[in-house]
Amino acid sequence: MEVIICDDAGSAGLLAARLVAEVVRDKPGAVLGLATGSTPLGLYQALIEMHRREALDFSRVTTFNLDEYVGLPVEHPASYHSFIRINFLDHVNVPPERIHIPDGLADDIPAACRRYEAEIAAAGGIDVQILGIGADGHIGFNEPSSSLASRTRIKTLTEETRGDNARFFDGAVGVPSHVITIGIGTIMDARMCLLLAFGEGKAEAVVKAMEGPVTSMVPASALQFHPNAKAIVDGAAANRLQLASYYRWTYEHKPSWQRHE
Ligand code: GLP
């Protein structure tokens, strides 16, 4: 996995946005895998700016969100339907019929999950999957012990994740225990994965995922098997990486076209 250590979350978000924009410019009908959480906010803001100022066009783009809470009305402010619209989709020109978000209100959840996988396949697969990382190493809502071959399905959140996400709800009681998430196998099928992580609170998950053994106990470690995965982190999230100075040196000495400047 390529590890890129940026000065701060702002420059990391901008770099990630440039990588996503390159994919969209090369392939106007690109399929984007979208993540929620506070981490990708700068990336979305930078893409919105590029749409406004540089006419970055999303009119042929298709999007698939990673996950959604089960049983939460889509209009709830903490639903990932609300989140992705407010923070990204309401500000760019992805046609509504090309936007896909798991249906946490489906009567038949296994059928909805199978349909979601089929829709990803019908769209030609995900070109670039944007990812954050949970403090416990989860990607999407694939909690520790998730099968590394998993597909879209219902999952139960750990108490740690419910506690971490309580800030978006009225206290921990309000955080649903169940979610729909695309699987680790689904994520691994994406042609490129971009994992972002910022802040001291992510340092342990980052070192385990990037430099530890590949294990279902750290779902993000599966990305070590991905042929085109990049982790874009800030200094605080990188501060436990054994090879941090090697990653820094490597990136600084790349030709500028490889640095996506
Ligand atoms: C949630 C999401 C993940 C996200 C994680 C980290 O659990 N399902 O996709 O990566 O939160 O969130 P944050 O970026 O707010 O730290």
Short mmCIF file of C-alpha atoms and ligand atoms in Angstrom, two decimals:
data_model
loop_
_atom_site.label_atom_id
_atom_site.label_comp_id
_atom_site.label_asym_id
_atom_site.label_seq_id
_atom_site.Cartn_x
_atom_site.Cartn_y
_atom_site.Cartn_z
CA MET A 1 0.00 0.00 0.00
CA GLU A 2 1.30 3.47 -0.80
CA VAL A 3 1.34 5.66 2.30
CA ILE A 4 1.37 9.42 1.73
CA ILE A 5 1.92 11.60 4.79
CA CYS A 6 0.63 15.14 4.34
CA ASP A 7 1.29 18.20 6.49
CA ASP A 8 -2.33 18.46 7.56
CA ALA A 9 -5.85 17.24 6.84
CA GLY A 10 -6.43 20.16 4.44
CA SER A 11 -3.58 19.25 2.08
CA ALA A 12 -4.49 15.55 2.37
CA GLY A 13 -8.09 16.27 1.36
CA LEU A 14 -6.88 18.33 -1.59
CA LEU A 15 -4.53 15.59 -2.79
CA ALA A 16 -7.30 13.00 -2.51
CA ALA A 17 -9.63 15.30 -4.45
CA ARG A 18 -7.02 15.69 -7.22
CA LEU A 19 -6.77 11.90 -7.49
CA VAL A 20 -10.55 11.52 -7.70
CA ALA A 21 -10.79 14.39 -10.22
CA GLU A 22 -8.13 12.70 -12.40
CA VAL A 23 -10.23 9.54 -12.48
CA VAL A 24 -13.37 11.51 -13.40
CA ARG A 25 -11.56 13.49 -16.14
CA ASP A 26 -10.04 10.33 -17.65
CA LYS A 27 -13.32 8.46 -17.44
CA PRO A 28 -16.35 10.78 -17.33
CA GLY A 29 -18.63 7.81 -16.58
CA ALA A 30 -16.55 6.80 -13.54
CA VAL A 31 -18.10 4.96 -10.62
CA LEU A 32 -17.23 6.49 -7.24
CA GLY A 33 -17.52 4.72 -3.91
CA LEU A 34 -18.40 7.35 -1.31
CA ALA A 35 -17.60 7.31 2.40
CA THR A 36 -19.21 9.30 5.20
CA GLY A 37 -17.75 10.44 8.52
CA SER A 38 -15.85 13.63 9.25
CA THR A 39 -12.64 12.48 7.53
CA PRO A 40 -13.62 12.92 3.84
CA LEU A 41 -15.27 16.34 4.35
CA GLY A 42 -12.25 18.26 3.03
CA LEU A 43 -12.07 15.97 -0.01
CA TYR A 44 -15.75 16.60 -0.79
CA GLN A 45 -15.32 20.34 -0.27
CA ALA A 46 -12.36 20.37 -2.69
CA LEU A 47 -14.37 18.40 -5.30
CA ILE A 48 -17.25 20.87 -4.94
CA GLU A 49 -14.78 23.74 -5.52
CA MET A 50 -13.39 21.98 -8.62
CA HIS A 51 -16.95 21.50 -9.89
CA ARG A 52 -17.67 25.22 -9.41
CA ARG A 53 -14.40 26.73 -10.56
CA GLU A 54 -12.98 24.18 -13.02
CA ALA A 55 -16.25 22.75 -14.33
CA LEU A 56 -15.38 19.26 -13.06
CA ASP A 57 -18.33 17.38 -14.49
CA PHE A 58 -20.18 14.66 -12.59
CA SER A 59 -23.09 14.36 -15.04
CA ARG A 60 -22.08 10.85 -16.13
CA VAL A 61 -20.68 9.74 -12.77
CA THR A 62 -22.36 7.00 -10.74
CA THR A 63 -21.99 6.85 -6.95
CA PHE A 64 -22.37 4.10 -4.37
CA ASN A 65 -22.25 4.91 -0.68
CA LEU A 66 -20.48 2.49 1.59
CA ASP A 67 -23.04 2.06 4.31
CA GLU A 68 -26.20 3.17 6.08
CA TYR A 69 -27.89 2.66 9.45
CA VAL A 70 -30.78 0.18 9.59
CA GLY A 71 -34.13 1.62 10.61
CA LEU A 72 -33.10 5.27 10.53
CA PRO A 73 -35.37 7.51 8.46
CA VAL A 74 -33.44 8.92 5.48
CA GLU A 75 -34.33 12.46 6.56
CA HIS A 76 -32.75 11.95 10.02
CA PRO A 77 -29.76 14.34 10.19
CA ALA A 78 -27.42 11.48 11.16
CA SER A 79 -28.47 9.19 8.30
CA TYR A 80 -25.80 8.71 5.66
CA HIS A 81 -28.45 9.64 3.07
CA SER A 82 -28.62 13.10 4.69
CA PHE A 83 -24.88 13.31 5.26
CA ILE A 84 -23.77 12.65 1.71
CA ARG A 85 -26.40 14.95 0.21
CA ILE A 86 -25.63 17.84 2.55
CA ASN A 87 -21.86 17.50 2.31
CA PHE A 88 -21.41 16.52 -1.32
CA LEU A 89 -24.19 15.44 -3.66
CA ASP A 90 -26.39 18.54 -3.28
CA HIS A 91 -23.47 20.64 -4.56
CA VAL A 92 -22.39 18.72 -7.68
CA ASN A 93 -24.24 17.43 -10.74
CA VAL A 94 -24.48 13.66 -10.22
CA PRO A 95 -27.89 12.76 -11.70
CA PRO A 96 -30.24 11.48 -8.95
CA GLU A 97 -30.79 8.17 -10.78
CA ARG A 98 -27.06 7.47 -10.62
CA ILE A 99 -26.87 7.91 -6.82
CA HIS A 100 -26.97 4.69 -4.78
CA ILE A 101 -27.13 4.44 -0.99
CA PRO A 102 -27.91 1.21 0.91
CA ASP A 103 -31.58 1.02 1.91
CA GLY A 104 -31.62 0.70 5.68
CA LEU A 105 -35.43 0.76 5.66
CA ALA A 106 -35.89 -2.22 3.30
CA ASP A 107 -38.42 -4.85 4.40
CA ASP A 108 -36.18 -7.57 3.02
CA ILE A 109 -32.65 -6.54 3.94
CA PRO A 110 -30.81 -9.57 2.45
CA ALA A 111 -32.61 -8.93 -0.88
CA ALA A 112 -31.71 -5.22 -0.74
CA CYS A 113 -28.06 -6.16 -0.12
CA ARG A 114 -28.01 -8.59 -3.06
CA ARG A 115 -29.58 -5.88 -5.24
CA TYR A 116 -26.90 -3.38 -4.18
CA GLU A 117 -24.12 -5.78 -5.18
CA ALA A 118 -25.89 -6.40 -8.51
CA GLU A 119 -26.16 -2.64 -9.12
CA ILE A 120 -22.43 -2.16 -8.47
CA ALA A 121 -21.66 -4.97 -10.92
CA ALA A 122 -24.10 -3.58 -13.52
CA ALA A 123 -22.39 -0.17 -13.27
CA GLY A 124 -19.10 -1.88 -14.18
CA GLY A 125 -17.59 -1.95 -10.67
CA ILE A 126 -16.22 0.86 -8.53
CA ASP A 127 -13.35 2.87 -10.07
CA VAL A 128 -12.28 4.66 -6.92
CA GLN A 129 -13.38 3.79 -3.42
CA ILE A 130 -13.02 6.54 -0.82
CA LEU A 131 -12.54 5.23 2.71
CA GLY A 132 -12.12 6.53 6.23
CA ILE A 133 -11.08 4.22 9.04
CA GLY A 134 -12.72 3.57 12.39
CA ALA A 135 -10.63 3.76 15.57
CA ASP A 136 -11.04 -0.03 15.70
CA GLY A 137 -9.73 -0.44 12.14
CA HIS A 138 -13.11 -0.79 10.44
CA ILE A 139 -13.72 0.28 6.85
CA GLY A 140 -17.28 1.01 5.83
CA PHE A 141 -19.01 -0.60 8.79
CA ASN A 142 -17.03 -3.83 8.52
CA GLU A 143 -16.25 -4.27 12.18
CA PRO A 144 -13.34 -6.39 13.50
CA SER A 145 -13.88 -10.11 12.75
CA SER A 146 -15.71 -9.32 9.48
CA SER A 147 -14.89 -11.81 6.76
CA LEU A 148 -12.23 -10.40 4.47
CA ALA A 149 -14.30 -11.84 1.60
CA SER A 150 -17.60 -10.32 2.76
CA ARG A 151 -20.15 -8.70 0.44
CA THR A 152 -22.91 -6.18 1.18
CA ARG A 153 -24.84 -7.32 4.24
CA ILE A 154 -26.29 -6.36 7.62
CA LYS A 155 -23.77 -5.92 10.45
CA THR A 156 -24.00 -5.23 14.17
CA LEU A 157 -21.94 -2.28 15.43
CA THR A 158 -19.54 -2.66 18.33
CA GLU A 159 -20.07 -0.59 21.46
CA GLU A 160 -16.86 1.30 20.58
CA THR A 161 -18.20 2.38 17.18
CA ARG A 162 -21.61 3.28 18.63
CA GLY A 163 -19.78 5.41 21.21
CA ASP A 164 -17.60 7.04 18.51
CA ASN A 165 -20.64 7.90 16.40
CA ALA A 166 -22.80 9.05 19.33
CA ARG A 167 -21.68 12.63 18.61
CA PHE A 168 -23.99 12.61 15.57
CA PHE A 169 -26.99 11.45 17.63
CA ASP A 170 -28.67 12.41 20.90
CA GLY A 171 -26.35 10.26 23.05
CA ALA A 172 -25.26 6.60 22.61
CA VAL A 173 -28.82 5.33 23.07
CA GLY A 174 -29.73 6.93 19.76
CA VAL A 175 -27.10 5.15 17.65
CA PRO A 176 -28.70 2.22 15.83
CA SER A 177 -27.03 -1.12 16.50
CA HIS A 178 -27.48 -2.42 12.98
CA VAL A 179 -26.21 -1.17 9.65
CA ILE A 180 -25.92 -2.22 6.04
CA THR A 181 -22.38 -2.04 4.71
CA ILE A 182 -20.70 -3.10 1.52
CA GLY A 183 -18.29 -5.91 2.30
CA ILE A 184 -14.53 -6.05 2.45
CA GLY A 185 -14.64 -8.24 -0.67
CA THR A 186 -16.73 -5.53 -2.37
CA ILE A 187 -14.19 -2.87 -1.38
CA MET A 188 -11.30 -5.04 -2.58
CA ASP A 189 -12.95 -5.27 -6.03
CA ALA A 190 -12.65 -1.48 -6.49
CA ARG A 191 -9.99 -0.54 -9.02
CA MET A 192 -8.45 2.01 -6.65
CA CYS A 193 -8.87 2.53 -2.90
CA LEU A 194 -8.11 5.84 -1.20
CA LEU A 195 -8.06 5.61 2.57
CA LEU A 196 -7.90 8.84 4.56
CA ALA A 197 -7.04 9.11 8.25
CA PHE A 198 -6.43 12.19 10.35
CA GLY A 199 -5.56 12.85 13.97
CA GLU A 200 -3.93 11.09 16.88
CA GLY A 201 -7.09 9.05 17.53
CA LYS A 202 -6.49 7.13 14.29
CA ALA A 203 -2.74 6.47 14.79
CA GLU A 204 -3.14 3.02 16.28
CA ALA A 205 -5.65 1.85 13.65
CA VAL A 206 -3.35 3.24 10.93
CA VAL A 207 -0.20 1.46 12.11
CA LYS A 208 -2.07 -1.82 12.52
CA ALA A 209 -3.73 -1.52 9.12
CA MET A 210 -0.63 -0.45 7.17
CA GLU A 211 2.20 -2.27 8.91
CA GLY A 212 0.59 -4.98 11.01
CA PRO A 213 -0.43 -8.47 9.97
CA VAL A 214 -3.41 -8.85 7.65
CA THR A 215 -6.20 -9.94 9.94
CA SER A 216 -9.97 -9.72 10.11
CA MET A 217 -9.42 -8.14 13.54
CA VAL A 218 -8.22 -5.04 11.66
CA PRO A 219 -10.49 -4.95 8.59
CA ALA A 220 -8.51 -2.15 6.88
CA SER A 221 -5.42 -4.40 6.86
CA ALA A 222 -7.05 -6.32 3.97
CA LEU A 223 -6.00 -3.35 1.79
CA GLN A 224 -2.43 -4.66 1.97
CA PHE A 225 -3.61 -7.19 -0.62
CA HIS A 226 -5.11 -4.50 -2.85
CA PRO A 227 -3.06 -3.80 -6.00
CA ASN A 228 -3.84 -0.05 -6.00
CA ALA A 229 -4.52 1.26 -2.51
CA LYS A 230 -3.25 4.58 -1.21
CA ALA A 231 -3.44 5.77 2.39
CA ILE A 232 -3.36 9.56 2.71
CA VAL A 233 -2.78 10.53 6.32
CA ASP A 234 -1.73 13.55 8.35
CA GLY A 235 1.30 13.63 10.65
CA ALA A 236 -0.71 12.84 13.79
CA ALA A 237 -2.30 9.74 12.27
CA ALA A 238 1.14 8.68 10.97
CA ASN A 239 3.05 9.13 14.19
CA ARG A 240 3.23 5.43 15.06
CA LEU A 241 4.28 4.23 11.60
CA GLN A 242 7.64 2.47 11.71
CA LEU A 243 8.49 3.48 8.13
CA ALA A 244 7.15 7.04 8.31
CA SER A 245 10.43 8.65 7.21
CA TYR A 246 10.72 6.18 4.31
CA TYR A 247 7.16 7.05 3.14
CA ARG A 248 7.94 10.76 3.38
CA TRP A 249 11.23 10.45 1.48
CA THR A 250 9.66 8.26 -1.19
CA TYR A 251 6.83 10.70 -1.85
CA GLU A 252 9.10 13.77 -1.86
CA HIS A 253 11.37 12.17 -4.46
CA LYS A 254 8.67 11.14 -6.89
CA PRO A 255 8.43 12.90 -10.22
CA SER A 256 5.76 15.62 -10.04
CA TRP A 257 3.31 13.70 -12.30
CA GLN A 258 3.36 10.87 -9.77
CA ARG A 259 2.67 13.32 -6.96
CA HIS A 260 -0.57 14.45 -8.66
CA GLU A 261 0.33 18.12 -8.24
C1 GLP B 1 -18.14 5.52 10.38
C2 GLP B 1 -18.25 5.17 8.92
C3 GLP B 1 -16.88 4.87 8.32
C4 GLP B 1 -15.91 5.95 8.72
C5 GLP B 1 -15.76 6.00 10.20
C6 GLP B 1 -14.76 7.03 10.69
O1 GLP B 1 -18.12 4.44 11.21
N1 GLP B 1 -19.10 4.08 8.67
O2 GLP B 1 -17.01 4.77 6.92
O3 GLP B 1 -14.67 5.72 8.11
O4 GLP B 1 -17.03 6.32 10.74
O5 GLP B 1 -15.41 8.26 10.91
P1 GLP B 1 -14.71 9.65 11.04
O6 GLP B 1 -14.20 9.95 9.66
O7 GLP B 1 -15.78 10.59 11.44
O8 GLP B 1 -13.64 9.49 12.02
#
